[in-house]
XYZ file of C-alpha atoms in Angstrom:
132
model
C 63.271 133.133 110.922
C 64.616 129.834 111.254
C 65.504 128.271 114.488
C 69.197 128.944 116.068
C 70.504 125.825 117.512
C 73.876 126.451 119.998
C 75.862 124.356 122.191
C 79.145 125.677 124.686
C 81.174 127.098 121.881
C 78.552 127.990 118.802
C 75.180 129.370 117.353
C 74.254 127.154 114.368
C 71.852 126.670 111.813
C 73.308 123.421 109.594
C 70.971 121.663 107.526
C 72.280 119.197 104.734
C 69.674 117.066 102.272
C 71.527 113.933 101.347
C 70.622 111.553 99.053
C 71.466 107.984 99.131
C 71.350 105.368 95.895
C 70.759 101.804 95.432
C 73.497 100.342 94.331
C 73.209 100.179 90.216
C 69.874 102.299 91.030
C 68.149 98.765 91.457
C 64.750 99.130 92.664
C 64.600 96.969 95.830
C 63.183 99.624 98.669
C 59.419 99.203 99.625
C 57.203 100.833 102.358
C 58.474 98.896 104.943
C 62.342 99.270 103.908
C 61.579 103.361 104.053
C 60.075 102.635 107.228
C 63.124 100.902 108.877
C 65.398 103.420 107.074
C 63.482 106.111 108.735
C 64.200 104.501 112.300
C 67.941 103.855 112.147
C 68.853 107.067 110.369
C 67.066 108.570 113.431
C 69.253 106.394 115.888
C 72.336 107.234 113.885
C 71.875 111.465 113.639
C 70.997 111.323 117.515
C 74.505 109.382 118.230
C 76.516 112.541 116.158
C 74.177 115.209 117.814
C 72.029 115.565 114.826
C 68.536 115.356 114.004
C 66.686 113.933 111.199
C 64.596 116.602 110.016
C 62.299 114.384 106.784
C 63.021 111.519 105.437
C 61.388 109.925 102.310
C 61.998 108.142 98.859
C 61.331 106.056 96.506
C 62.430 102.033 95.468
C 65.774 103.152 94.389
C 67.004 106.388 96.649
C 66.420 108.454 99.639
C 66.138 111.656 100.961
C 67.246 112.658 104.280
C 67.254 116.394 105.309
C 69.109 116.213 108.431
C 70.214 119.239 111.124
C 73.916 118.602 112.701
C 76.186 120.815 114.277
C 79.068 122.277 112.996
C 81.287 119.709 115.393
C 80.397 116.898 113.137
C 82.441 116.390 109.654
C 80.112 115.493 107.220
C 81.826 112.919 105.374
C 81.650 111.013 108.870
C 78.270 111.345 109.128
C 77.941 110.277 105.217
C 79.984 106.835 105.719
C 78.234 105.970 109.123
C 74.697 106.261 107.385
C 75.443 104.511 104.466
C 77.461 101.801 106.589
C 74.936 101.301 109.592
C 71.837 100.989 107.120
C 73.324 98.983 104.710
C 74.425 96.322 107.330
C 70.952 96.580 109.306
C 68.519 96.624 106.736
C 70.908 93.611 105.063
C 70.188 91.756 108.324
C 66.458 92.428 108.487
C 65.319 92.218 105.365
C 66.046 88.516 103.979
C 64.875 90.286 99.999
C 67.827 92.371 100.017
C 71.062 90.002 101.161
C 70.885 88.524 97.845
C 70.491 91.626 95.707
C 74.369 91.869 95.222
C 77.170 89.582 94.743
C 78.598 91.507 97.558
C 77.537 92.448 100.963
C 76.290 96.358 99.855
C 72.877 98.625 99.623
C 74.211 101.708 98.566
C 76.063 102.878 95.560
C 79.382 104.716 96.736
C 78.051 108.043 95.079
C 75.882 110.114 97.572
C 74.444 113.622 96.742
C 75.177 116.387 99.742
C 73.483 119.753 99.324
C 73.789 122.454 101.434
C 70.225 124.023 102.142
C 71.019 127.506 102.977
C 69.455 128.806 99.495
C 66.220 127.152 99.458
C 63.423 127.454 102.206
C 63.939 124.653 104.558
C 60.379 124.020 104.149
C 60.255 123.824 100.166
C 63.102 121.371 100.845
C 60.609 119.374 103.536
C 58.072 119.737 100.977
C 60.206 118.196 98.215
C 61.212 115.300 100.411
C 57.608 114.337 101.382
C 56.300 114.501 97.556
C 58.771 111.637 97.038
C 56.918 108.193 96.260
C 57.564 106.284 99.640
């Protein structure tokens, strides 16, 4: 059975697997972009009481199966990812600032899919396959 997470008002078991595209699907994400990803996506889920569960990809998308609770709106969560990373992986990586004409990483599209059919461990198991 999988774990019940709960807080004051709720017993929860929320698990979404987003994935996030380059803008125009360019290929521009190495090892060490992944790597970074990996950290501030971390950062970001602990600020909205969430917790990145696996996290992998390849040079133009990622993966990110992430726990949250059911205070957090998921759209929220979306646009702070996708924000935060773009502007911090912009800053420390001079080979993507000049990918775009415009200050951006991702493409506006994002895939959300609710894992309550699939084993959370296929899911884990998918994500970790993905060429990093």
């Amino acid at each position: 059975m999988s774990e019940i997470y709960k807080n004051r008002h709720a017993a929860f078991n929320l698990h979404v697997h987003l994935i996030f595209m380059t803008k125009y699907r360019k290929e521009v994400l190495g090892e060490e972009h992944h790597n970074y990803f990996h950290e501030c996506v971390a950062g970001i889920c602990k600020n909205f009481d969430a917790e990145l569960k696996e996290c992998n990809g390849e040079a133009d998308h990622v993966h990110m199966l992430i726990q949250y609770p059911p205070t957090v709106q998921l759209s929220k969560l979306v646009n702070n990812l996708k924000s935060v990373t773009s502007r911090r992986m912009r800053g420390e990586f001079v080979d993507l600032r000049g990918v775009y004409s415009k200050p951006v990483l991702w493409s506006r599209s994002y895939f959300a899919g609710s894992c309550g059919g699939a084993s959370l461990e296929v899911i884990k198991q998918y994500i970790q396959n993905q060429q990093g």
